[in-house]
Coordinates of C-alpha atoms and ligand atoms in Angstrom, one line a residue:
X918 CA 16.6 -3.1 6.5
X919 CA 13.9 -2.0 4.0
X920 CA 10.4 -1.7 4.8
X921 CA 7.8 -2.2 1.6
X922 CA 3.9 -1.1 3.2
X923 CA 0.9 -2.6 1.0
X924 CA -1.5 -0.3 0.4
X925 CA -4.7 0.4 -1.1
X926 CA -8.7 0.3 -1.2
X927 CA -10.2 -2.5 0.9
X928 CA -10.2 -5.7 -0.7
X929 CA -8.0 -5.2 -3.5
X930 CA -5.8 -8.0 -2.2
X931 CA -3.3 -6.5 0.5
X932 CA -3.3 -9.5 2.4
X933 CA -2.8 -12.2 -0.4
X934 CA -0.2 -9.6 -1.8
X935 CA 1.7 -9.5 1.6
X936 CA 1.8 -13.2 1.6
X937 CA 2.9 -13.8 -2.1
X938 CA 5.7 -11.5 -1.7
X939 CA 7.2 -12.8 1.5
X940 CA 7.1 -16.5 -0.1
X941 CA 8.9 -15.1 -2.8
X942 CA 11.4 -13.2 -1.7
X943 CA 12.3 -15.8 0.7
X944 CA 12.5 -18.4 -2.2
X945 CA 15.3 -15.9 -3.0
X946 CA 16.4 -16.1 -0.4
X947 CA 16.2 -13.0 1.5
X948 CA 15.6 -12.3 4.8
X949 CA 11.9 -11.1 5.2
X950 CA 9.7 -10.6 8.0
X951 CA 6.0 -9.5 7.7
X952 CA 3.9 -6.9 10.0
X953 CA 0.2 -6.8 10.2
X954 CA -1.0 -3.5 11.2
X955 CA -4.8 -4.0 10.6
X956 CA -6.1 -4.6 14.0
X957 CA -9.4 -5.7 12.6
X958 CA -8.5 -8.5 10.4
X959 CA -9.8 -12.0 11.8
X960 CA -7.7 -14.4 10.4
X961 CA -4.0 -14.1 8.1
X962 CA -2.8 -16.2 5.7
X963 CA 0.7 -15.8 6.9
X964 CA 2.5 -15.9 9.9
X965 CA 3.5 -12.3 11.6
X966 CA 6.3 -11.0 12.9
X967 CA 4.9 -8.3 14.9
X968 CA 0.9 -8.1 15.1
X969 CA -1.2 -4.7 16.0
X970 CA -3.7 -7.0 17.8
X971 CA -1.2 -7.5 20.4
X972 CA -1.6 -4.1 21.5
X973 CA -5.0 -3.4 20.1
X974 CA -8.2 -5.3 19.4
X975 CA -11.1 -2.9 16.9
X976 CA -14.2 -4.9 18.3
X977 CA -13.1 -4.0 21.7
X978 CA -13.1 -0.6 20.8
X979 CA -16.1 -0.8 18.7
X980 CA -18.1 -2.1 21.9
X981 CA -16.7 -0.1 24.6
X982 CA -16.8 3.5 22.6
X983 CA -20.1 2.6 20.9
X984 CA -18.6 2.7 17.4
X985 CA -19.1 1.9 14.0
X986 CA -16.7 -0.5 12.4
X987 CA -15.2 1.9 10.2
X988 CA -15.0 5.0 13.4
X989 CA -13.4 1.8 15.5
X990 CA -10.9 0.8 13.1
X991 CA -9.8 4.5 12.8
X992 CA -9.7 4.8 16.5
X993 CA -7.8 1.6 17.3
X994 CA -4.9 2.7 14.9
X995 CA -5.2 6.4 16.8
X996 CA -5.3 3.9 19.9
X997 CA -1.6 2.2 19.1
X998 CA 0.0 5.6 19.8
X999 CA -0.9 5.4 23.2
X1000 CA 1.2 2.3 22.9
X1001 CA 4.2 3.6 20.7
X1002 CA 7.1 3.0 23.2
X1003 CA 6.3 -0.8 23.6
X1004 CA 5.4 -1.1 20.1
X1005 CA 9.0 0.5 19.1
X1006 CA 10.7 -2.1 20.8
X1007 CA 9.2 -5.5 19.6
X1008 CA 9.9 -4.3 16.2
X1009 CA 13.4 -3.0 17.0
X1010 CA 14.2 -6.9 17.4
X1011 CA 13.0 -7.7 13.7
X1012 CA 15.8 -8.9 11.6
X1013 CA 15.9 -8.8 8.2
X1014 CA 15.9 -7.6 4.6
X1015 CA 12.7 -6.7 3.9
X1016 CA 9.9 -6.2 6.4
X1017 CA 6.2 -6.0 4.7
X1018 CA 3.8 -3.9 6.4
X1019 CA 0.2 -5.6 5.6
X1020 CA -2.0 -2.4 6.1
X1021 CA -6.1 -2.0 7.0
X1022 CA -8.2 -1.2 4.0
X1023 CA -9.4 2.3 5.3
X1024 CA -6.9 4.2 2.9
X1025 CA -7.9 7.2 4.6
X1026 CA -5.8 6.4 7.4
X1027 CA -2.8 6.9 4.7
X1028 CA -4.6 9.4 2.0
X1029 CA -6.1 11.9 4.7
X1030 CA -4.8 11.5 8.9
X1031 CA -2.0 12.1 9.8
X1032 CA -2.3 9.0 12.2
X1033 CA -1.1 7.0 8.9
X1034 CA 2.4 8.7 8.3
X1035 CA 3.0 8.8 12.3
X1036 CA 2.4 5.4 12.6
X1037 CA 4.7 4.4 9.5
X1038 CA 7.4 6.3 10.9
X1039 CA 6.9 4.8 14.6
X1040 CA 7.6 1.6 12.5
X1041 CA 10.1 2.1 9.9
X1042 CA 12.7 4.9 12.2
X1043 CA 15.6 5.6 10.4
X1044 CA 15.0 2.8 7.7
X1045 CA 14.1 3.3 4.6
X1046 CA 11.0 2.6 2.9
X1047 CA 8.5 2.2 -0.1
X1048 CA 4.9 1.6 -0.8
X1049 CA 3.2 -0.3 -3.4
X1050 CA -0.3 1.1 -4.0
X1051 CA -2.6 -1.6 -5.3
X1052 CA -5.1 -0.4 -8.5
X1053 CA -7.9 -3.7 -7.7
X1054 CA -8.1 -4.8 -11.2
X1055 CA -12.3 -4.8 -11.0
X1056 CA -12.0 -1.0 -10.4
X1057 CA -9.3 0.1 -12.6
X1058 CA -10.8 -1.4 -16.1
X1059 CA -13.2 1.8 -16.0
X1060 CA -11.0 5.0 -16.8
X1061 CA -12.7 7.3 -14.4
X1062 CA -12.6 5.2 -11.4
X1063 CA -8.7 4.6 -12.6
X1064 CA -8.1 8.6 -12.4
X1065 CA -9.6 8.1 -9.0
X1066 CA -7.0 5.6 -8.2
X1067 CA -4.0 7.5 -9.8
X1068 CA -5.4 10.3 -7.5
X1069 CA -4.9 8.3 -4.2
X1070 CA -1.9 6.8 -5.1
X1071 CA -1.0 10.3 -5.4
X1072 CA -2.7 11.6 -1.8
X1073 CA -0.5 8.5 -0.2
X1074 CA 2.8 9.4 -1.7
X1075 CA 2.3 13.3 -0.8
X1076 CA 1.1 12.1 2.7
X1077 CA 3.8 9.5 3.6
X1078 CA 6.2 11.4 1.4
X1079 CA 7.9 7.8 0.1
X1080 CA 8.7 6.1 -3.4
X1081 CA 5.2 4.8 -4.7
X1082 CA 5.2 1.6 -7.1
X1083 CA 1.5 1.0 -8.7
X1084 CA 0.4 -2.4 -8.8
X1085 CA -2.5 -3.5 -11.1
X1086 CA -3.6 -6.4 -8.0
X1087 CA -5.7 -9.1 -9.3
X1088 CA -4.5 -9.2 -13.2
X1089 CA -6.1 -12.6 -13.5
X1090 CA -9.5 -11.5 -13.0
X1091 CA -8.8 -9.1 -16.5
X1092 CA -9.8 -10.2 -20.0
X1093 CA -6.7 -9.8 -22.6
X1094 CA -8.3 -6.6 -23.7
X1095 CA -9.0 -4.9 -20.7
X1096 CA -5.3 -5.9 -19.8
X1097 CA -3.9 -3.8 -22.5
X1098 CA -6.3 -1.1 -21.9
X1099 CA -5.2 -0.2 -18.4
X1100 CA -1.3 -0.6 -19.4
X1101 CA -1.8 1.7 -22.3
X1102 CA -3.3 4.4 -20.2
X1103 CA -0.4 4.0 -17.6
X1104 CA 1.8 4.5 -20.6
X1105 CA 0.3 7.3 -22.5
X1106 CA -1.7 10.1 -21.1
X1107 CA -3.3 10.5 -24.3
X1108 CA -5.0 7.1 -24.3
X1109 CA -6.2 7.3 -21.3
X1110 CA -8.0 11.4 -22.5
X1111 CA -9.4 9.8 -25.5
X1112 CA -11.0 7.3 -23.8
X1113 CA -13.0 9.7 -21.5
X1114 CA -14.5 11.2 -24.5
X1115 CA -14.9 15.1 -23.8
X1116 CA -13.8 16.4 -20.8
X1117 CA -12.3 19.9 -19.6
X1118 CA -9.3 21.4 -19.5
X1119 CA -8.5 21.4 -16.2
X1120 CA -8.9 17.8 -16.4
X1121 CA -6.8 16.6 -19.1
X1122 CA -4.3 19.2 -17.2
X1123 CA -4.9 16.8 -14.6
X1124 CA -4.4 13.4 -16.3
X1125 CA -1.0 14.5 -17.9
X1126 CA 0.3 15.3 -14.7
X1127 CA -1.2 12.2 -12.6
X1128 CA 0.8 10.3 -15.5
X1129 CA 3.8 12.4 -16.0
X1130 CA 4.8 11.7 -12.3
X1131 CA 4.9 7.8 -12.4
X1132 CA 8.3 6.7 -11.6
X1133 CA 7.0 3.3 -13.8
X1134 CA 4.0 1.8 -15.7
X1135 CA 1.8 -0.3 -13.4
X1136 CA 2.6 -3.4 -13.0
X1137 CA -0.2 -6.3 -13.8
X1138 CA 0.2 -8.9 -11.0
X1139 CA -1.9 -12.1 -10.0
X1140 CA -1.1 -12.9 -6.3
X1141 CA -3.7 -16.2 -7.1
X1142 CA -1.3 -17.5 -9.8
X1143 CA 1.9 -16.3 -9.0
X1144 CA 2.7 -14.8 -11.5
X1145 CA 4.2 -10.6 -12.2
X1146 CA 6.3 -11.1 -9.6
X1147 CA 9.8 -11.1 -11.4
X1148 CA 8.6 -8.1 -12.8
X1149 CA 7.6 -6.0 -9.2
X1150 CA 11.1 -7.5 -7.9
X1151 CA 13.1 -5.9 -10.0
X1152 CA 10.7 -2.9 -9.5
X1153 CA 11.4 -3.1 -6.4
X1154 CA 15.0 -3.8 -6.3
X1155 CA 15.2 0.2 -8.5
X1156 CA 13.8 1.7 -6.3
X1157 CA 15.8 0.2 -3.2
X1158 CA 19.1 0.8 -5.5
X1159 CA 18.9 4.3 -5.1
X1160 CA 16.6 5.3 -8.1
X1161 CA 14.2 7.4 -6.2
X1162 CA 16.0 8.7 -3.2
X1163 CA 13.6 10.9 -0.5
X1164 CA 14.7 12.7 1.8
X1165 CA 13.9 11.0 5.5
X1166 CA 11.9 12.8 8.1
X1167 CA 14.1 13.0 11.7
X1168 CA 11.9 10.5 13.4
X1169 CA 9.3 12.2 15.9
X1170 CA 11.0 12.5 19.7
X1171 CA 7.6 12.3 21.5
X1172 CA 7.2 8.5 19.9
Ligands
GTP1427 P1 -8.9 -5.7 3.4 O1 -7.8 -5.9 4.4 O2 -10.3 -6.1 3.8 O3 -8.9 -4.3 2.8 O4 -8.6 -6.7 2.1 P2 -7.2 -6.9 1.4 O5 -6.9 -5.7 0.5 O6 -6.2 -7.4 2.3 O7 -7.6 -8.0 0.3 P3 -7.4 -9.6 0.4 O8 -6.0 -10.0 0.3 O9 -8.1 -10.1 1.7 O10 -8.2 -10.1 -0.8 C1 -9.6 -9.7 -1.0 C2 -10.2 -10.7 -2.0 O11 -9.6 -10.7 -3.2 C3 -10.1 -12.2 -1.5 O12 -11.3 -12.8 -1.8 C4 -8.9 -12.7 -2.3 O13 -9.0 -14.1 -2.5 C5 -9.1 -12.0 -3.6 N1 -7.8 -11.8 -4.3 C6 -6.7 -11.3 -3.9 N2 -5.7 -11.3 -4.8 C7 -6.2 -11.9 -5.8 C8 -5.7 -12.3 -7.1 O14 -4.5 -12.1 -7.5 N3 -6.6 -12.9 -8.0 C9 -7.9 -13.2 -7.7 N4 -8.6 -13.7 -8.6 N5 -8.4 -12.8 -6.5 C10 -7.6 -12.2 -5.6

């Protein structure tokens, strides 16, 4: 069994992603089951095989802590600990392939808590796993916000310490141009420097080694029309071959 979480700023298209994967992999017929672990979402396009909101509902917590939406989503996923026994077991009985984990959109449950790598290894045990970090299209187009996206996808793979695959979400949305812009800078450090015009050392130090440690180019994909799929597939199917191999944590005793 292989678990693949979806990852990334909120609204870059987790959900949609999740969805479009699982219908495509099972027109390939293999086995894949899907987990949502955003226990704020209201409705999913898909049909889950294990569901946080079982355990734990974030407008629950928001009322009876007296939180903010973004403080109650944080808690709730601090709050599924409390549950981790239970939670262990419903998705011990998953069968399959592939399990996708749809995450929330609060990447700093994965890029700064801890609360995000506990809770991915509650889920995945002794499995392995990988993460595809979603660039939204609308924000990578502009270099600087793209850096910024390079350096979460970064934050994530140091925090969860598992095989990262960047996905450009949303390629439909990009003009031809643009497009070729972005795969040129995921390609070439040195396009990506020039087109920040003068900048310092320290941060074209930066740049080269953001894009010296991609295990692959980003991959343009439109979850809307289908199409890029082939191409994260046999992304995919690399790394799950044994091309990036980490070493696994000895799962936690206390969960
Ligand atoms: P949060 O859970 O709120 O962080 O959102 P998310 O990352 O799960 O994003 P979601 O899948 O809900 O998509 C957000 C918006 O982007 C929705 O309006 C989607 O219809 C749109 N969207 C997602 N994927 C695509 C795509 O490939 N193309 C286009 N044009 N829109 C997309």
């Amino acid at each position: 069994m292989y678990f693949i979480f979806i990852l990334g700023t909120a609204g870059s298209g987790k959900t949609i992603l999740t969805k479009t994967l699982q219908e495509y992999l099972l027109d390939n017929e293999m086995d894949t089951a899907v987990i949502n672990l955003d226990p704020a979402v209201e409705s999913l396009p898909y049909r889950p095989d294990f569901d946080v909101r079982d355990y734990v509902d974030a407008f629950e917590v928001m009322e009876r802590y007296n939180l903010g939406p973004n403080s109650a989503l944080i808690a709730s996923v601090d709050l599924i600990l409390t549950r981790a026994s239970e939670i262990k077991s419903e998705i011990d009985q998953i069968e399959a392939n592939y399990v996708i984990v749809d995450t929330p959109g609060q990447i700093e449950l994965f890029a700064y808590r801890d609360t995000g790598r506990i809770v991915s290894q509650l889920i995945t045990g002794n499995n392995k796993s990988l993460g595809l970090f979603l660039f939204d299209s609308y924000l990578a187009k502009e270099a600087r916000s793209f850096i910024s996206l390079l350096l979460l996808s970064s934050s994530i793979k140091f925090r969860l310490n598992i095989p990262i695959i960047n996905v450009l979400s949303k390629a439909d949305l990009l003009k031809d141009d643009e497009l070729n812009k972005i795969l040129s800078w995921s390609e070439n450090a040195e396009n990506l420097i020039d087109e920040l015009g003068k900048i310092d050392e320290y941060s074209i130090e930066l740049v080269n080694l953001l894009l010296e440690n991609l295990s692959s180019p980003i991959i343009p994909v439109s979850s809307e029309e289908g199409k890029g799929y082939d191409e994260l597939y046999a992304s995919i199917q690399r790394v799950v071959a044994g091309g990036e191999d980490y070493l696994t944590e000895e799962p936690n005793p206390r969960l």
